[in-house]
Amino acid sequence: MAASVDNRQYRGLNGVVRTFNPSNNFIHDLKPGFPVNLDPFSSDDEDDDDNTLNLQELIRKTNAEVEQSILDPRDEGTLDNWVTRNASMVRLTGKHPFNSEPPLPRLMHHGFITPVPIHYVRNHGAVPKARWEDWTVEVTGLVKNPTRFTMDRLVREFPSRELPVTLVCAGNRRKEQNMVKQSVGFNWGAAAVSNSVWRGVSLRNVLKRCGIQARSKGAVHVCFYGAEDLPGGGGSKYGTSIRREIAMDPSRDVILAYMQNGEALAPDHGFPVRVIIPGFIGGRMVKWLKRIVVTSDECDGHYHYKDNRVLPSHVDAEQANEEGWWYKPEYIINELNINSVITTPCHDEILPINSWTTQTPYTLKGYSYSGGGRKVTRVEITMDGGETWHVCTLEHPEKPTKYGKYWCWCFWSLEVEVLDLLGTKEIAVRAWDEALNTQPENLIWNVMVNNSHIIIHSDFFYTI
């Protein structure tokens, strides 16, 4: 049987403002993978003290269940030969660059918080070798006071924010698309999703400190550029942008994060600093952040335009290049769309059919998420091709933010009788969010994204 979803309860820290204590110089010891002392951060809300302890305990339990990362022999001969990684990660793009997801049963075993070593990774090139003490983030463009911040300045001069956020690659479940017709992306399974507790400083506060210009003066977009060298050379870096109103909206909780699950960011996750934009696709959350540029136009980076777009089904990559479809603004993906996945039963699962199992209900399980802070309000299962739908039990481990936003995945379950499954040809799931968005019944092929009903064919049952 598949490992069950461990729905540990989490009394969340969404939106808690924490102030760095300058008298404590622990931040100089921040290095990839090194645990740090959480005590220097004190909450402005005294009622959150118990929540902080619960959070620390949850992270400790999660970390204790993961074996030590290693220098993987598969990285020998690459520029990543110095990066330690978990050997169980499923590599999706060959040897290099590193793009990987955890085995789905293992991801689900850990429940709400994903251990950093098995958090999915999307890299476009080699991991930059970074040092905390000489890393800087430059803020320039349409700002009154262009500034270059060291990491120490970011940490010491701004209150920190800490909150759990689910990250999802826009290509989650793309393998199902590629089985119909090849898209422009590789075969992500259903584990290109992970959930962590992120700590950083508010992007809004940083932009205000630098005197971001008014929209009427052209300050319309906020561009992010990393240090990752893209394949092909030429010195190009990964870059993308978001609209000014997203960056400056306090309800959006956009942060420049330097900690994940109580530790400094790991190299694969952007050490020493990355962007976290809750409710957005992972492709907007630039790792190894070096520059923030406020501009009148969107970022002109290759991946900002020729990636993370949902084009009409008749448009393939060749036609998109020839006819300029990549540059039509109405097709950009920013907020995540509604999605759900069946995780139990898992692939190749076998359930013996005997006098004991037929008297015990079987529990279907999975996860769901939506974008823009919208709460998943309903998950349904059908076992008869959509004639009838059964409403599942939902588990929302997080609390909403003070603005009512939900930034994390949730878990669903449904008990069914084994005898009812014997005549079932397939099982399908669909989710709904509070805006009544739901998933399409059939896969709508496009060059990037899949959120159709996920279907499990019921040949996982064998009579013994």
XYZ file of C-alpha atoms in Angstrom:
464
model
C 0.000 0.000 0.000
C 1.137 3.557 -0.584
C 2.359 5.634 2.296
C -0.475 7.695 3.659
C -0.705 11.470 3.671
C 0.344 12.572 7.132
C -1.939 15.543 7.744
C -0.117 17.018 10.687
C -1.924 19.973 12.197
C -0.235 23.332 11.745
C -1.345 26.471 13.534
C 0.119 28.808 10.985
C 2.351 31.855 11.070
C 0.864 33.473 7.977
C 1.811 37.130 7.834
C 3.673 37.299 11.151
C 6.082 40.249 11.195
C 9.379 39.550 12.913
C 12.130 41.995 13.802
C 15.815 41.108 13.621
C 17.769 41.695 16.805
C 20.939 43.555 15.792
C 22.707 42.476 18.980
C 22.803 38.895 17.723
C 25.293 38.306 14.930
C 24.250 34.742 14.098
C 23.426 35.772 10.557
C 27.123 35.776 9.659
C 27.092 32.008 10.127
C 24.389 31.434 7.519
C 25.642 28.854 5.061
C 23.778 26.437 2.797
C 22.273 23.610 4.827
C 23.448 24.944 8.194
C 20.687 25.213 10.840
C 20.368 28.605 12.481
C 18.986 29.848 15.755
C 15.394 31.061 15.420
C 15.348 32.841 18.786
C 16.559 36.286 17.582
C 13.209 36.740 15.842
C 10.436 37.935 18.091
C 6.790 38.233 17.101
C 4.816 41.447 17.237
C 1.838 39.289 18.197
C 2.270 37.630 21.586
C -0.401 35.051 20.750
C 1.913 33.549 18.142
C 4.534 32.343 20.620
C 3.004 28.872 20.879
C 2.628 28.746 17.100
C 6.361 29.422 16.700
C 7.187 26.464 18.930
C 4.762 24.265 17.015
C 6.360 25.345 13.766
C 9.861 24.578 14.991
C 8.770 21.172 16.213
C 7.043 20.391 12.913
C 10.158 21.313 10.945
C 12.385 19.287 13.283
C 10.222 16.190 12.827
C 10.223 16.653 9.077
C 13.992 17.104 8.874
C 14.623 14.090 11.113
C 12.918 11.796 8.597
C 15.281 12.569 5.707
C 18.637 10.929 5.126
C 21.698 13.107 4.635
C 22.246 14.536 1.166
C 25.344 13.408 -0.703
C 27.629 14.380 -3.543
C 25.786 12.334 -6.147
C 28.010 10.471 -8.642
C 25.581 11.553 -11.365
C 26.865 15.117 -10.919
C 30.483 14.180 -11.587
C 31.864 16.043 -14.558
C 29.272 18.818 -14.293
C 29.458 22.307 -12.822
C 27.193 21.081 -10.008
C 29.680 18.524 -8.708
C 29.960 20.449 -5.427
C 26.199 20.472 -4.623
C 24.904 17.829 -2.192
C 21.559 16.272 -3.151
C 19.117 13.603 -2.042
C 19.689 10.391 -3.966
C 15.970 9.528 -4.131
C 15.078 12.509 -6.335
C 13.769 11.591 -9.787
C 15.907 13.342 -12.407
C 13.923 14.521 -15.422
C 16.436 16.146 -17.771
C 19.376 13.787 -17.737
C 22.574 14.677 -15.990
C 22.555 18.463 -16.166
C 20.988 20.912 -15.449
C 19.336 19.481 -12.364
C 15.552 19.249 -12.701
C 13.936 16.788 -10.368
C 10.927 15.815 -8.293
C 10.583 13.417 -5.368
C 8.783 10.081 -5.672
C 5.114 10.963 -5.130
C 4.514 8.521 -2.225
C 7.529 9.967 -0.435
C 6.351 13.533 -0.959
C 2.968 12.618 0.518
C 4.483 10.758 3.443
C 5.882 14.001 4.846
C 2.538 15.789 4.752
C 2.156 19.539 5.027
C 5.845 20.535 5.246
C 8.188 19.194 2.573
C 11.765 18.540 3.710
C 14.186 20.735 1.776
C 16.222 17.797 0.337
C 13.136 16.408 -1.442
C 11.631 19.750 -2.493
C 11.273 19.742 -6.290
C 13.992 21.610 -8.199
C 13.776 23.548 -11.480
C 17.185 24.766 -12.647
C 17.993 26.233 -16.064
C 21.762 26.036 -15.727
C 24.517 25.363 -13.241
C 23.989 26.384 -9.604
C 25.932 29.601 -8.897
C 28.586 29.386 -6.207
C 27.579 32.102 -3.762
C 28.958 33.546 -0.537
C 26.736 35.361 1.928
C 29.369 37.935 2.844
C 29.913 39.308 -0.673
C 26.465 38.795 -2.252
C 24.510 41.933 -3.170
C 21.063 42.686 -4.550
C 20.844 45.831 -6.674
C 17.587 47.805 -6.881
C 17.565 50.184 -9.825
C 15.456 51.539 -12.674
C 12.505 53.832 -11.913
C 13.374 54.411 -8.271
C 14.490 57.633 -6.615
C 17.275 56.021 -4.592
C 18.999 53.182 -6.471
C 20.623 50.961 -3.858
C 22.860 47.926 -3.692
C 22.017 45.873 -0.602
C 24.358 43.389 1.003
C 22.714 40.383 2.609
C 23.509 41.725 6.063
C 21.759 44.989 5.211
C 18.649 43.206 3.962
C 18.419 41.177 7.149
C 19.227 43.966 9.587
C 17.406 46.936 8.065
C 14.005 45.364 7.328
C 11.527 43.419 9.461
C 11.390 39.802 8.363
C 8.284 37.911 7.311
C 7.754 34.202 7.821
C 4.990 32.171 6.239
C 4.320 28.766 4.690
C 3.980 28.830 0.896
C 3.435 26.043 -1.610
C 5.645 26.264 -4.695
C 4.461 24.621 -7.904
C 6.169 24.393 -11.263
C 3.789 25.462 -14.023
C 4.675 22.155 -15.685
C 3.304 19.994 -12.872
C 1.661 16.917 -14.515
C 3.064 17.821 -17.954
C 3.931 14.188 -18.664
C 0.218 13.580 -19.273
C 0.279 16.275 -21.955
C 3.386 14.901 -23.607
C 1.763 11.478 -23.880
C -0.854 13.114 -26.118
C 1.487 15.417 -28.039
C 4.925 16.730 -27.188
C 4.913 20.163 -25.550
C 7.927 22.458 -25.185
C 8.688 21.089 -21.723
C 9.957 17.884 -20.173
C 7.981 15.209 -18.345
C 7.073 16.526 -14.908
C 4.985 14.007 -13.014
C 2.589 14.991 -10.237
C 5.303 15.852 -7.678
C 6.484 19.220 -9.069
C 4.938 20.742 -5.942
C 6.335 21.262 -2.445
C 5.526 23.273 0.667
C 7.987 25.096 2.922
C 8.132 27.790 5.570
C 9.942 30.764 4.043
C 11.534 33.679 5.871
C 12.611 36.897 4.248
C 11.946 40.600 3.907
C 8.999 42.232 2.195
C 9.665 43.259 -1.414
C 7.208 46.104 -0.867
C 9.322 47.498 1.977
C 12.515 47.289 -0.083
C 10.917 49.096 -3.032
C 9.469 51.783 -0.746
C 12.890 52.321 0.840
C 14.344 52.849 -2.645
C 11.579 55.296 -3.565
C 9.751 53.459 -6.312
C 8.334 55.967 -8.776
C 4.613 56.409 -9.422
C 2.876 54.334 -12.058
C 2.098 57.598 -13.897
C 5.850 58.061 -14.295
C 6.253 54.684 -15.949
C 6.918 52.382 -12.989
C 4.650 49.578 -14.194
C 6.719 46.387 -13.904
C 9.185 44.979 -11.372
C 11.815 42.786 -13.024
C 13.946 40.168 -11.258
C 17.261 38.810 -12.538
C 19.243 35.929 -11.077
C 22.850 34.832 -11.317
C 22.115 31.582 -13.159
C 23.987 31.371 -16.468
C 21.587 30.123 -19.121
C 22.624 27.433 -21.609
C 24.208 28.764 -24.782
C 26.502 31.284 -23.135
C 26.501 34.969 -23.965
C 26.161 35.999 -20.346
C 22.366 35.914 -20.302
C 20.684 35.384 -16.936
C 17.313 34.049 -15.930
C 14.856 36.910 -15.588
C 11.144 37.582 -15.314
C 8.804 40.273 -13.988
C 5.546 40.949 -12.200
C 3.242 43.946 -12.270
C 3.863 46.799 -9.872
C 0.456 46.355 -8.194
C 1.347 42.772 -7.258
C 4.750 43.752 -5.891
C 3.320 46.592 -3.777
C 0.172 44.860 -2.525
C 0.625 44.012 1.195
C -1.949 41.223 0.894
C 0.254 39.387 -1.622
C 3.077 38.672 0.866
C 5.855 38.881 -1.743
C 9.192 38.426 0.009
C 12.903 38.188 -0.720
C 13.552 34.937 1.125
C 16.838 33.846 2.669
C 15.622 30.952 4.854
C 13.611 27.799 4.171
C 12.320 25.534 6.932
C 14.505 27.204 9.548
C 17.763 27.002 7.596
C 19.638 29.134 5.114
C 18.507 28.418 1.563
C 20.122 25.378 -0.020
C 22.140 25.982 -3.211
C 19.440 24.370 -5.391
C 16.802 26.667 -3.884
C 18.528 29.979 -4.415
C 21.149 30.591 -1.713
C 21.566 33.230 -0.482
C 18.305 34.952 -1.562
C 15.356 34.323 -3.874
C 11.930 35.762 -4.632
C 8.821 34.119 -3.174
C 5.494 35.185 -4.726
C 2.721 33.215 -2.991
C 0.004 31.907 -5.286
C 2.131 32.337 -8.442
C 3.861 29.732 -10.578
C 7.388 28.838 -9.535
C 8.816 30.307 -12.747
C 8.286 33.845 -11.423
C 10.215 33.184 -8.184
C 13.750 33.972 -9.313
C 16.531 32.187 -7.429
C 20.029 33.560 -6.698
C 18.549 37.053 -6.981
C 21.023 39.755 -8.082
C 19.008 42.609 -9.587
C 15.568 44.183 -9.186
C 14.749 46.683 -11.928
C 11.593 48.828 -11.983
C 10.627 49.485 -15.593
C 7.877 50.586 -17.949
C 7.989 47.304 -19.877
C 7.953 43.643 -18.959
C 11.236 41.808 -18.518
C 12.814 41.060 -21.898
C 14.384 37.770 -20.769
C 14.096 34.670 -22.959
C 12.211 32.609 -20.380
C 9.830 35.418 -19.525
C 8.343 35.223 -23.007
C 9.162 31.778 -24.384
C 8.095 29.842 -21.336
C 5.121 29.721 -18.962
C 2.421 30.629 -21.489
C -0.892 28.893 -22.184
C -1.419 29.234 -25.918
C -4.445 27.992 -27.884
C -4.442 24.240 -28.548
C -3.760 24.613 -32.264
C -0.563 26.578 -31.620
C 2.586 24.490 -31.266
C 6.070 25.819 -30.552
C 6.986 26.245 -34.218
C 3.854 28.250 -34.982
C 4.296 30.290 -31.798
C 7.782 31.305 -32.944
C 6.727 32.096 -36.516
C 3.611 34.105 -35.629
C 4.705 35.809 -32.402
C 2.248 34.072 -30.090
C 4.763 34.154 -27.221
C 4.472 37.930 -27.027
C 0.701 38.190 -26.670
C 0.165 39.366 -23.068
C -3.177 37.609 -22.619
C -1.492 34.171 -22.595
C 0.998 34.685 -19.770
C 0.754 32.427 -16.691
C 1.129 34.167 -13.348
C -1.321 32.847 -10.769
C -1.595 29.091 -10.388
C -4.731 27.465 -11.710
C -6.872 25.026 -9.734
C -5.450 21.494 -9.640
C -5.761 18.208 -7.768
C -4.012 14.850 -7.784
C -4.820 11.313 -6.666
C -1.859 10.020 -4.635
C -3.462 6.923 -3.102
C -3.766 4.505 -4.830
C -0.282 4.996 -6.185
C 1.241 3.692 -9.382
C 1.404 -0.130 -9.565
C -0.311 -0.521 -6.205
C -1.765 -3.963 -5.493
C -4.635 -4.481 -3.074
C -5.343 -8.100 -2.182
C -9.031 -8.975 -2.407
C -9.972 -11.282 0.437
C -12.436 -11.579 3.295
C -10.537 -9.040 5.398
C -9.925 -6.296 2.805
C -13.489 -6.431 1.500
C -14.800 -5.589 4.978
C -12.493 -2.619 5.453
C -13.062 0.704 3.637
C -10.305 1.818 1.279
C -9.244 5.464 1.609
C -8.553 7.430 -1.551
C -6.179 10.356 -0.899
C -4.507 13.251 -2.645
C -3.628 16.913 -2.641
C -5.074 20.061 -4.193
C -4.110 23.715 -4.612
C -5.241 26.890 -6.302
C -3.651 30.244 -7.072
C -3.949 33.864 -6.039
C -4.643 32.965 -2.409
C -7.980 31.348 -3.285
C -9.061 28.585 -0.911
C -9.816 25.130 -2.277
C -13.403 24.597 -1.132
C -14.357 21.256 -2.657
C -12.765 18.113 -4.037
C -14.884 15.423 -5.667
C -14.319 11.861 -6.853
C -16.190 9.948 -9.528
C -15.955 6.206 -10.072
C -18.570 5.913 -12.818
C -17.337 8.213 -15.551
C -18.868 11.375 -14.107
C -22.424 10.117 -13.574
C -22.076 10.709 -9.841
C -19.547 12.676 -7.798
C -18.617 12.084 -4.147
C -17.548 15.039 -1.991
C -14.255 14.383 -0.202
C -13.100 15.402 3.263
C -10.700 18.361 3.101
C -7.772 19.096 5.434
C -6.460 22.683 5.432
C -3.461 22.643 7.786
C -2.795 26.379 7.353
C -4.739 29.302 8.715
C -5.662 32.086 6.295
C -3.591 35.264 6.338
C -5.052 38.413 7.853
C -6.208 39.247 4.327
C -7.977 35.899 3.994
C -5.410 34.373 1.614
C -4.502 30.687 1.399
C -0.988 30.098 0.127
C -0.617 26.357 0.728
C -1.823 23.065 -0.616
C -4.489 21.068 1.147
C -5.211 17.353 1.407
C -8.352 15.409 0.586
C -9.569 11.909 1.401
C -12.577 9.710 0.708
C -13.442 6.307 2.143
C -14.960 3.873 -0.368
C -16.028 0.269 -0.143
C -13.636 -2.155 -1.773
C -16.532 -4.087 -3.295
C -17.682 -0.871 -4.994
C -14.249 -0.539 -6.576
C -14.294 -3.973 -8.159
C -16.596 -2.826 -10.932
C -14.904 0.530 -11.395
C -12.965 1.076 -14.605
C -11.422 4.378 -13.576
C -11.369 6.945 -10.779
C -11.240 10.686 -11.503
C -10.832 13.720 -9.250
C -11.688 17.393 -9.646
C -11.319 20.377 -7.321
C -13.114 23.698 -6.897
C -11.951 26.921 -5.279
C -13.820 29.804 -3.666
C -14.137 31.582 -7.029
C -15.843 28.385 -8.324
C -12.961 27.669 -10.667
C -12.750 23.971 -11.435
C -10.738 21.622 -13.631
C -11.639 20.747 -17.213
C -12.877 17.202 -17.727
C -10.574 16.485 -20.642
C -6.969 17.460 -21.198
C -6.740 20.695 -23.201
C -3.393 20.361 -24.942
C -1.165 23.420 -24.978
C 2.555 24.045 -25.018
C 2.888 24.266 -21.217
C 0.208 23.551 -18.607
C -2.123 20.706 -17.591
C -4.834 20.854 -14.925
C -7.450 18.467 -16.342
C -9.167 15.802 -14.245
C -6.562 13.296 -13.145
C -7.686 9.735 -13.829
C -6.523 6.505 -12.217
C -7.384 3.351 -14.132
C -8.534 0.662 -11.735
C -6.278 -2.151 -12.873
C -4.439 -1.804 -9.557
C -6.744 -4.418 -8.013
C -5.831 -8.089 -8.198
C -7.667 -10.982 -6.599
C -5.553 -13.232 -4.438
